[in-house]
Coordinates of C-alpha atoms and ligand atoms in Angstrom, one line a residue:
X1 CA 77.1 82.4 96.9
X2 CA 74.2 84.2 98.1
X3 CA 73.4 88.0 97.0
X4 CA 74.3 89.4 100.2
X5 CA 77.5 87.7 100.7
X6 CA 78.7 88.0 96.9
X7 CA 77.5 92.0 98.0
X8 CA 80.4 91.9 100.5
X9 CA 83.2 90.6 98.6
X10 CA 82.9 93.3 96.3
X11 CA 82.3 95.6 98.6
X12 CA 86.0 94.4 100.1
X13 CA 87.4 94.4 96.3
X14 CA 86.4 98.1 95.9
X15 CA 87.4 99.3 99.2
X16 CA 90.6 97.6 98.7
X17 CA 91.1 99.3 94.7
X18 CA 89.6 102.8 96.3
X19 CA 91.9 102.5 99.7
X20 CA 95.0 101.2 98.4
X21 CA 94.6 98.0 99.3
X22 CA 94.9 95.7 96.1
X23 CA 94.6 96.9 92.5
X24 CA 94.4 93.9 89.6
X25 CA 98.0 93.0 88.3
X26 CA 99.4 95.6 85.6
X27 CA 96.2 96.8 85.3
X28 CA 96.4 100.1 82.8
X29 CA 97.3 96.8 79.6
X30 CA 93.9 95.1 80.6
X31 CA 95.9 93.2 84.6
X32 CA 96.8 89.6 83.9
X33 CA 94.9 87.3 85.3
X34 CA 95.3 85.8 88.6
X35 CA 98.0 88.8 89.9
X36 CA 97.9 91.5 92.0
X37 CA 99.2 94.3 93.1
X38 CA 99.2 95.7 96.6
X39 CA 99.1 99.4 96.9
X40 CA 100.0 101.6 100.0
X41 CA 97.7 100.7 102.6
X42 CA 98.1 97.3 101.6
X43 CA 101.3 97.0 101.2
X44 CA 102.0 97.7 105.1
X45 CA 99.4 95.4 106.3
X46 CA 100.6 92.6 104.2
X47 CA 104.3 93.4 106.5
X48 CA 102.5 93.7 109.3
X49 CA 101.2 90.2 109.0
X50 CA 104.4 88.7 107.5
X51 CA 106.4 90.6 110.3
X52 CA 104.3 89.5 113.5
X53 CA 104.6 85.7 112.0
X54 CA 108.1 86.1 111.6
X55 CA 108.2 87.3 115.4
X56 CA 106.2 84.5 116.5
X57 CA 107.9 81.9 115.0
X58 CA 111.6 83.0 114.5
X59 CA 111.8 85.7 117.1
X60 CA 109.9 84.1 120.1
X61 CA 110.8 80.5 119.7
X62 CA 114.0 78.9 121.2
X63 CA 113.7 76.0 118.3
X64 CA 113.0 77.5 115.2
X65 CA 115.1 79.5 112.4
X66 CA 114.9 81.3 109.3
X67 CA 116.0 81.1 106.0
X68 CA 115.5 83.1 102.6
X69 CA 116.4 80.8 99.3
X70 CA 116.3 81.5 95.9
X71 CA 113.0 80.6 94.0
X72 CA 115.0 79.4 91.2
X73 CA 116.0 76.3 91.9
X74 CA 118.5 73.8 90.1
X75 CA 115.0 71.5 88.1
X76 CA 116.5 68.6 89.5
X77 CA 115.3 69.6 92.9
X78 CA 112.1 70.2 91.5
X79 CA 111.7 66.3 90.3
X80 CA 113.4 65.1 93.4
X81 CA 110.3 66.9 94.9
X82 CA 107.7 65.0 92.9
X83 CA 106.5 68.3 91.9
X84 CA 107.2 67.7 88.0
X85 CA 105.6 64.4 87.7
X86 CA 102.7 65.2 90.6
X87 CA 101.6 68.4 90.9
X88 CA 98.6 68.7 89.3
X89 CA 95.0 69.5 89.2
X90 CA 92.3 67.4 87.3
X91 CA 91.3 69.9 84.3
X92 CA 88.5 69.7 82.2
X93 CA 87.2 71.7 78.8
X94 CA 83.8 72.8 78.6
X95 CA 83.0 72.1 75.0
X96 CA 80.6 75.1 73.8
X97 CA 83.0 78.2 75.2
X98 CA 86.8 76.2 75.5
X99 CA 86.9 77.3 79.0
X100 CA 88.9 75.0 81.2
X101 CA 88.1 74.3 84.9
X102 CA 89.1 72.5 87.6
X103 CA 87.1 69.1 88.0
X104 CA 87.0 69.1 91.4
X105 CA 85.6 72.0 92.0
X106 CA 82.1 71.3 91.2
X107 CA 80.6 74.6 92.1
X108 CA 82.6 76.4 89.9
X109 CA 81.9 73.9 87.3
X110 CA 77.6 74.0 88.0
X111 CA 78.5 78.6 88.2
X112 CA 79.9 77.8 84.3
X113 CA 76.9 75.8 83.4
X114 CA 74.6 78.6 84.2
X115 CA 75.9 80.6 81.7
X116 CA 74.8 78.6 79.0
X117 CA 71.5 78.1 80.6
X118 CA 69.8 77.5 77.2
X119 CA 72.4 74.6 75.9
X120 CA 73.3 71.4 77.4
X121 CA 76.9 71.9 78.8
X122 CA 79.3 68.3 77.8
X123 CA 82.8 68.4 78.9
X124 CA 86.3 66.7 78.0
X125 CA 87.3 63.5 80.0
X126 CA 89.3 64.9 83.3
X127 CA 93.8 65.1 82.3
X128 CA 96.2 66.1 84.9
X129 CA 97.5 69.6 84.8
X130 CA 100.9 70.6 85.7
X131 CA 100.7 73.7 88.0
X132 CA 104.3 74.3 88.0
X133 CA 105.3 77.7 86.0
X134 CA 108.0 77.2 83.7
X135 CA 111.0 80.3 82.9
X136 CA 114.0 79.5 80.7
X137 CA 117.7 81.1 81.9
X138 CA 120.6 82.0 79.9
X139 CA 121.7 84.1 77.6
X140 CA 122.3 82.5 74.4
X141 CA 118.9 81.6 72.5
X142 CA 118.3 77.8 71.7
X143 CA 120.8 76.9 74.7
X144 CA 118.5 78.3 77.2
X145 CA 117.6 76.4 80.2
X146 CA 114.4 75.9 81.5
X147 CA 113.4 76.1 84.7
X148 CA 110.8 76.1 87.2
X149 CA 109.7 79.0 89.7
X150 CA 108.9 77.2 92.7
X151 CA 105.2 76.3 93.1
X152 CA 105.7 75.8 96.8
X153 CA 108.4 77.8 98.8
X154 CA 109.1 74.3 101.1
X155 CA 112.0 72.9 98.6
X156 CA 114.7 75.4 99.0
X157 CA 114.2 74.9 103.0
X158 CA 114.6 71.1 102.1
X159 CA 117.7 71.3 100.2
X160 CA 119.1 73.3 102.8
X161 CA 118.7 71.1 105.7
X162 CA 122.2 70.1 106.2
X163 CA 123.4 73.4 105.7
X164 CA 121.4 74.6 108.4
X165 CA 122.5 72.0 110.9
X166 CA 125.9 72.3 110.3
X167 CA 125.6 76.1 110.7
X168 CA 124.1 76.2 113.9
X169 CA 123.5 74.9 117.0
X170 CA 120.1 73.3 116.2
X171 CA 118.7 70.2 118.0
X172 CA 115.6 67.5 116.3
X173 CA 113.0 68.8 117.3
X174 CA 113.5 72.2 115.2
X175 CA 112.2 74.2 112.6
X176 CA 113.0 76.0 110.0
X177 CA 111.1 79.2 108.8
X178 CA 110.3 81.0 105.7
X179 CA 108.3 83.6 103.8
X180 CA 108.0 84.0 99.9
X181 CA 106.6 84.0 96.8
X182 CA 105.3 81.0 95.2
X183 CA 103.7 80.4 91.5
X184 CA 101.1 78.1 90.4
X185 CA 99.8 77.7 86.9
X186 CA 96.2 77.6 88.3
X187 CA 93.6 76.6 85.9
X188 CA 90.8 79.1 87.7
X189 CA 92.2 82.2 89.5
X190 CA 89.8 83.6 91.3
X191 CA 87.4 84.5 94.8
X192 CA 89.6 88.4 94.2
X193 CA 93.4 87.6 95.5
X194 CA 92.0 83.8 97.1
X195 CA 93.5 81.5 94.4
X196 CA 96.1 83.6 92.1
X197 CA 99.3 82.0 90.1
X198 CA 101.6 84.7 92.1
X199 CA 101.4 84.6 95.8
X200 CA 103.2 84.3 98.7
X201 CA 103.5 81.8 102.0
X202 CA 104.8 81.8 105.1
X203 CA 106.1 77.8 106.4
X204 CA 107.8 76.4 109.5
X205 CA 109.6 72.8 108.1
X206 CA 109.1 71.2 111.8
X207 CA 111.9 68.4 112.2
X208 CA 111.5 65.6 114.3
X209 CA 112.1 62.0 115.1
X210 CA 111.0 59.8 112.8
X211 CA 107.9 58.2 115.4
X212 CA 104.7 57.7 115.1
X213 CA 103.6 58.8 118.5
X214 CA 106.2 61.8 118.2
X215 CA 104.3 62.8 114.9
X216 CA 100.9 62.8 116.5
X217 CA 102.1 64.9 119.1
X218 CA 104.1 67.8 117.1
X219 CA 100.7 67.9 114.1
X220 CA 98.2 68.1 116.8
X221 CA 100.8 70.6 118.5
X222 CA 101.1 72.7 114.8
X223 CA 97.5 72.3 114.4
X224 CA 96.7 74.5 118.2
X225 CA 99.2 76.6 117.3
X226 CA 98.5 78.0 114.8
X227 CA 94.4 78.3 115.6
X228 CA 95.4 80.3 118.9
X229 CA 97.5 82.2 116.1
X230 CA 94.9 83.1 114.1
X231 CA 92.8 83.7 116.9
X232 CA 95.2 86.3 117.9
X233 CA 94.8 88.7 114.9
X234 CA 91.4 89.4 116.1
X235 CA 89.4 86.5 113.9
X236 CA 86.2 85.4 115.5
X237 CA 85.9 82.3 116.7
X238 CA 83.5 81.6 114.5
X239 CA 84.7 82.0 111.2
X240 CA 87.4 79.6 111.5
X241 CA 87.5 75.9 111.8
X242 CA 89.7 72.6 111.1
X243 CA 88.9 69.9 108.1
X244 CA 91.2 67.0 107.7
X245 CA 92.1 65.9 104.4
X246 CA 90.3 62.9 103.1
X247 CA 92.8 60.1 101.4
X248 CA 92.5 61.0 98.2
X249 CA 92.5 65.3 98.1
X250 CA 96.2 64.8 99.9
X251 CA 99.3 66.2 98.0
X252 CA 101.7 63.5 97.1
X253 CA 104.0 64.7 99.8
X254 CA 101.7 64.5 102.7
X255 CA 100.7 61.3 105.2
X256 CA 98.4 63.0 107.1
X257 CA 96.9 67.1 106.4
X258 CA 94.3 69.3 108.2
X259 CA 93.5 72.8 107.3
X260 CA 92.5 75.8 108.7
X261 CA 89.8 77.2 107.2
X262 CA 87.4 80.3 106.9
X263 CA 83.9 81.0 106.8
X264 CA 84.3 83.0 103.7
X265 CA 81.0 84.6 101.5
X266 CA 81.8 81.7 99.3
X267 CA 82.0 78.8 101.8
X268 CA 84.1 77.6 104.8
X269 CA 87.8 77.6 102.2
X270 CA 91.0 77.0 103.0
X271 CA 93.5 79.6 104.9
X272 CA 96.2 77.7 105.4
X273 CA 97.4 74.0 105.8
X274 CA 99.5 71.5 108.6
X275 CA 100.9 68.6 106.6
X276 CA 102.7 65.5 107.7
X277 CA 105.3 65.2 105.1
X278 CA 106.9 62.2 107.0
X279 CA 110.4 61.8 105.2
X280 CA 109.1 62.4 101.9
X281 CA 111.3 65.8 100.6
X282 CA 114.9 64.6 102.7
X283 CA 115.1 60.9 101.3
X284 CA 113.9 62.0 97.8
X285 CA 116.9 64.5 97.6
X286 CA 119.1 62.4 99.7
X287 CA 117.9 59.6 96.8
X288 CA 118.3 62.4 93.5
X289 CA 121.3 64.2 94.7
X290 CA 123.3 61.4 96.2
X291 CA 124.0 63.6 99.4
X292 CA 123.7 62.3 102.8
X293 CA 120.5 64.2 104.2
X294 CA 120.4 62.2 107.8
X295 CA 120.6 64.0 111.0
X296 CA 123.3 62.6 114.0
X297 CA 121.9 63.1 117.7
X298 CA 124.4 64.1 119.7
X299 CA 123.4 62.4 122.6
X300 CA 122.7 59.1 121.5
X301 CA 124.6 59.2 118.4
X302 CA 121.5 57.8 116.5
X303 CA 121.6 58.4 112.9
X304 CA 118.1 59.0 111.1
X305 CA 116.5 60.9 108.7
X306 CA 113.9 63.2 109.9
X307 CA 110.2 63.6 109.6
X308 CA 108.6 66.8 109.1
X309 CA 105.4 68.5 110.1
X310 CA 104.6 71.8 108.2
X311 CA 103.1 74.4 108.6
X312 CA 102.0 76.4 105.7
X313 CA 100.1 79.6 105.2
X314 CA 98.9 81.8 102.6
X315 CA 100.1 85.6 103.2
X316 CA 97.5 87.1 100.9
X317 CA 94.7 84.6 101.9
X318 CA 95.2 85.2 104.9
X319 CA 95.1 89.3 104.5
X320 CA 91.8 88.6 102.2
X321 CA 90.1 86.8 105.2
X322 CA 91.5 89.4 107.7
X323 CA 89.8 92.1 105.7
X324 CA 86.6 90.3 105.5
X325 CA 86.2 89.2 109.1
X326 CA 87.3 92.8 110.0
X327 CA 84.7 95.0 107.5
X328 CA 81.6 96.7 109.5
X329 CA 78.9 98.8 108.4
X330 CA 78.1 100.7 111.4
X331 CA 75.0 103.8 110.4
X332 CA 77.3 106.5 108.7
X333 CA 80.7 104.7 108.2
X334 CA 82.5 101.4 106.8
X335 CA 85.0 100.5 109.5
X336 CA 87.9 98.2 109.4
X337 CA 88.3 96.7 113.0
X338 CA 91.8 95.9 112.3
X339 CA 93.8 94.9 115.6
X340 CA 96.6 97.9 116.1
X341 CA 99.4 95.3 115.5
X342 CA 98.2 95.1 111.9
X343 CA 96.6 98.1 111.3
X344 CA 98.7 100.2 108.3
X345 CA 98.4 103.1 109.8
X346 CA 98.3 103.4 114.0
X347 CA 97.6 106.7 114.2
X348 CA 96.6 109.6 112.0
X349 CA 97.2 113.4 112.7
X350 CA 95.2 116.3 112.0
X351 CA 95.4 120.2 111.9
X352 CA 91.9 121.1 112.5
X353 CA 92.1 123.5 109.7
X354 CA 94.1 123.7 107.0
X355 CA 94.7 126.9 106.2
X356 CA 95.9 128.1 109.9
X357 CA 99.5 128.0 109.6
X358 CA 100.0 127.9 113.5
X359 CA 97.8 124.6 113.4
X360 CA 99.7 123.0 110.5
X361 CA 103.0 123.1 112.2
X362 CA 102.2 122.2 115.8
X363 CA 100.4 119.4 113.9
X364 CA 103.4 118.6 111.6
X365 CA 105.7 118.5 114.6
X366 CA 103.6 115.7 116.5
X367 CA 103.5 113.8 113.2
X368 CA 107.0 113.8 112.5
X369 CA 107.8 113.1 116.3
X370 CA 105.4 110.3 116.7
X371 CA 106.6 108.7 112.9
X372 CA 109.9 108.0 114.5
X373 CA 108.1 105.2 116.1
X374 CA 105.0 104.4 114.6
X375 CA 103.7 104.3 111.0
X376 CA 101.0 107.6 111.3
X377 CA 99.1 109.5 108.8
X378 CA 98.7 112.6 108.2
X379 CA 95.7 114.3 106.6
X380 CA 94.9 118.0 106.0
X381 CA 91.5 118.0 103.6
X382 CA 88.8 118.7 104.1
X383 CA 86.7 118.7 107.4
X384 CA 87.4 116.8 110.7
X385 CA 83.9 113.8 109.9
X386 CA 85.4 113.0 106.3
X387 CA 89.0 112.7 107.5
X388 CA 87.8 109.9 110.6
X389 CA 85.3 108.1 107.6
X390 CA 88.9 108.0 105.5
X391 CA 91.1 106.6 108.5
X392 CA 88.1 104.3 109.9
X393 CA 88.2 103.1 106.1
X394 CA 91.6 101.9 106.6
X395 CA 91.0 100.7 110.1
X396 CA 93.6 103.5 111.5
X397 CA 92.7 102.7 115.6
X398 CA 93.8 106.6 115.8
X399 CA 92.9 110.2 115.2
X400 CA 94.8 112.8 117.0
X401 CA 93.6 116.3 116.2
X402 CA 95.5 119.8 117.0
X403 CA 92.9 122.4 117.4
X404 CA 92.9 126.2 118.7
X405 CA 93.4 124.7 122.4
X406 CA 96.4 122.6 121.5
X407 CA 97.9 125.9 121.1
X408 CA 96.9 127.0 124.4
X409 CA 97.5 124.1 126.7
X410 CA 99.4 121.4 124.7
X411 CA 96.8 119.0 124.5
X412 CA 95.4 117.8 121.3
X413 CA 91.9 115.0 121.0
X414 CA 92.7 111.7 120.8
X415 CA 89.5 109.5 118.8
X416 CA 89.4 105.5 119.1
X417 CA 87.8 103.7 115.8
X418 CA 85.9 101.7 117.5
X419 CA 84.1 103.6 120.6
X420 CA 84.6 106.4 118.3
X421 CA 85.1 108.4 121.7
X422 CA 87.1 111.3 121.9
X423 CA 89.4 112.4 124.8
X424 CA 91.8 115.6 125.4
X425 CA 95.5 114.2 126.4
X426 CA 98.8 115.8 126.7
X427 CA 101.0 116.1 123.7
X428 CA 103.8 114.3 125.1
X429 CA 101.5 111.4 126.5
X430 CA 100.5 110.7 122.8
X431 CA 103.4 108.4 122.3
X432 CA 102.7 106.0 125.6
X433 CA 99.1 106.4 125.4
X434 CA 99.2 104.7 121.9
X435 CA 101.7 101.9 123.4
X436 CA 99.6 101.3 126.0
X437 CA 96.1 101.3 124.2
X438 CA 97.4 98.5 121.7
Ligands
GAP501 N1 104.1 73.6 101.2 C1 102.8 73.2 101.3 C2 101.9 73.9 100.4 O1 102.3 74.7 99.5 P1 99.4 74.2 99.8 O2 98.2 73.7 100.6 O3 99.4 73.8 98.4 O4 100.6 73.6 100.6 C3 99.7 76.3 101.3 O5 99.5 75.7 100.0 C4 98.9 77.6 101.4 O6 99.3 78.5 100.4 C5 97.4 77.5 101.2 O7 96.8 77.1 102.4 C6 97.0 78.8 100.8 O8 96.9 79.7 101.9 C7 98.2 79.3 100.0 N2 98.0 79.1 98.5 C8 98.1 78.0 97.8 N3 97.7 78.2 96.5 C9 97.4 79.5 96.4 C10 97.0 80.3 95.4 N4 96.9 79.8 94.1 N5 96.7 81.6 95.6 C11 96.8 82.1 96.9 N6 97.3 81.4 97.9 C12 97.5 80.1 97.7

């Protein structure tokens, strides 16, 4: 990573610890590694993103819906998923320090050398790890159970196909949608939030018939999809690309897998991944829990089971990248050139001056009017420049300041981010002009 680039990841970490963005995992005991946790600010975008994904897959779409299932899971499902005997990365010990890495990522493995630049580094021979996180239930101790949290959320939509087609109206082609957290024991946490061992994703299980040409046509479909997707948060065009899989970096699930990835300080890395899972997940279950897991078309009466092309994205990668591709340093200020649909904040409200009473609550009354539709802030310290260098911070599109002439003639100024242009509207336009200027 060069110096300028490794600059601008921190700068991101701090602005994200100083904004309310991220802070490390249960960080006042020392954080454990590889969590985090996402403070006001960040907590909305994160929604934001979850919420306009949920609306353009669920919401939008005639052929796909949602589901919400328990990440713990009977661990049968979690064999039948290949999970327990294949998911793994290759580890290996570095034998001066003990420190384990991943031995396929030889950067990180060359960064490790470095720091013992005076000794020659040998490692351990390359074993499989097993990223799956292990819990135990029950309540009497030495009968406990153990478990697994799920290191992907793609099983309980699996185990729930039948269910779903037998409570809906669903036809092959569908899909079926979900957002949630997932764990991974990862050997290396790291790049901030970019690899942690809690995290969440956001999937579509696409069903289809089992066809070659019919899978060509619904991965290269995912694959478009969700670039234009991508595309429409605002990323430039630039910083994203595909990479297809070679044979052997494929999970065990997958016949064919491309990613979407992002020109990050550390490299082009992976956002998010479209994976040809065939019938891998519905025969093994059909095959470990002796239930019938094939679909009937109604029309021809054809019995078969499905193949499925997923779609699979990391929510707090993808905020990370969003972040990055969105940071300016423009002269004076740091601005975040979030879109407005995933902006925290769409607006913030000001009383000119603090200590004017008559300011405060004609100011309070157009916050509290426009919060019944929008998410606003409101900010009263002090002056007008380090309130916009606050909100521009935070990428707020925004400011909306009551003044001594608000009082007069109902109009307050309305700032934009980016132009950082300021214009005199009407009170009551404030609403529609923000609807329309998104
Ligand atoms: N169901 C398929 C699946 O889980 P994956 O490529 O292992 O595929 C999908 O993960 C996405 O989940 C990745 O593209 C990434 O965005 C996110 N992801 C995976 N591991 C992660 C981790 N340790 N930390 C943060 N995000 C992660």
């Amino acid at each position: 990573m060069t110096t300028s680039n490794q600059n601008l990841l921190e700068k991101i970490v701090s602005l994200c610890k100083r904004r309310g963005f991220v802070f490390p995992g249960s960080e006042i005991y020392g954080g454990l590694r590889g969590t985090w946790d996402y403070g006001p600010t960040g907590a909305l975008l994160k929604k934001n993103l979850k919420d306009l994904w949920w609306k353009d897959m669920v919401q939008l779409r005639d052929d796909v819906v949602g589901v919400d299932a328990a990440i713990m899971m009977n661990p049968k499902a979690w064999e039948a998923s290949g999970h327990v005997t294949s998911f793994s990365d290759p580890l290996v010990e570095c034998k001066i320090c003990h420190q384990r890495f991943r031995a396929d990522k030889p950067d990180e493995i060359k960064e490790h050398e470095q720091t013992h630049a005076d000794k020659k580094v040998e490692w351990t021979e390359p074993r499989q790890f097993n990223l799956l996180v292990k819990a135990y239930l029950g309540v009497i101790e030495g009968e406990q159970g153990q478990i697994f949290l799920r290191g992907e959320i793609t099983n309980g939509v699996q185990v729930n196909f039948k269910n779903v087609i037998d409570s809906t109206r669903v036809k092959i082609p569908f899909g079926i949608a979900q957002i949630g957290k997932a764990f991974r024991n990862e050997i290396t946490p790291g790049g901030f939030t970019y690899r942690s061992r809690e995290f969440e994703q956001m999937e579509v299980q696409y069903y289809i018939k089992p066809d070659e040409a019919e899978g060509k046509k619904w991965f290269e479909y995912w694959k478009q999809n969700r670039m234009d997707w991508y595309l429409s948060l605002g990323f430039k065009k630039e910083s994203l690309r595909f990479r297809d899989h070679a044979d052997d970096e494929r999970a065990h699930y997958a016949r064919a897998a491309t990613d979407i990835e992002y020109n990050s300080p550390w490299g082009w890395q992976e956002v998010m991944g479209i994976h040809h899972r065939a019938d891998w997940d519905l025969r093994r279950h059909q095959e470990f829990s002796g239930q019938d897991m094939s679909y009937r078309d109604p029309e021809t009466n054809e019995s078969y089971i499905p193949w499925d092309i997923e779609t699979s994205a990391g929510v707090d990668r993808s905020m990370l990248f969003l972040l990055l591709d969105s940071y300016r340093e423009e002269d004076e200020r740091v601005v975040l050139k979030l879109p407005f649909k995933l902006a925290p904040y769409k607006a913030a409200v000001f009383p000119l001056l603090k200590n004017k009473p008559e300011l405060v609550a004609k100011a309070k009354e157009i916050f509290d009017s426009l919060r019944k539709e929008f998410m606003v802030a409101w900010d009263d310290r002090g002056n007008i420049g380090k309130r916009y260098y606050a909100q521009d911070e935070i990428g707020t599109p925004y400011c909306i300041t009551v003044d001594f002439q608000t009082l007069e003639d109902g109009t307050v100024t309305i700032r934009d981010r980016d132009t950082m242009a300021q214009e005199r509207i009407g009170i009551q336009e404030i609403a529609s002009s923000l609807k329309e200027r998104k």
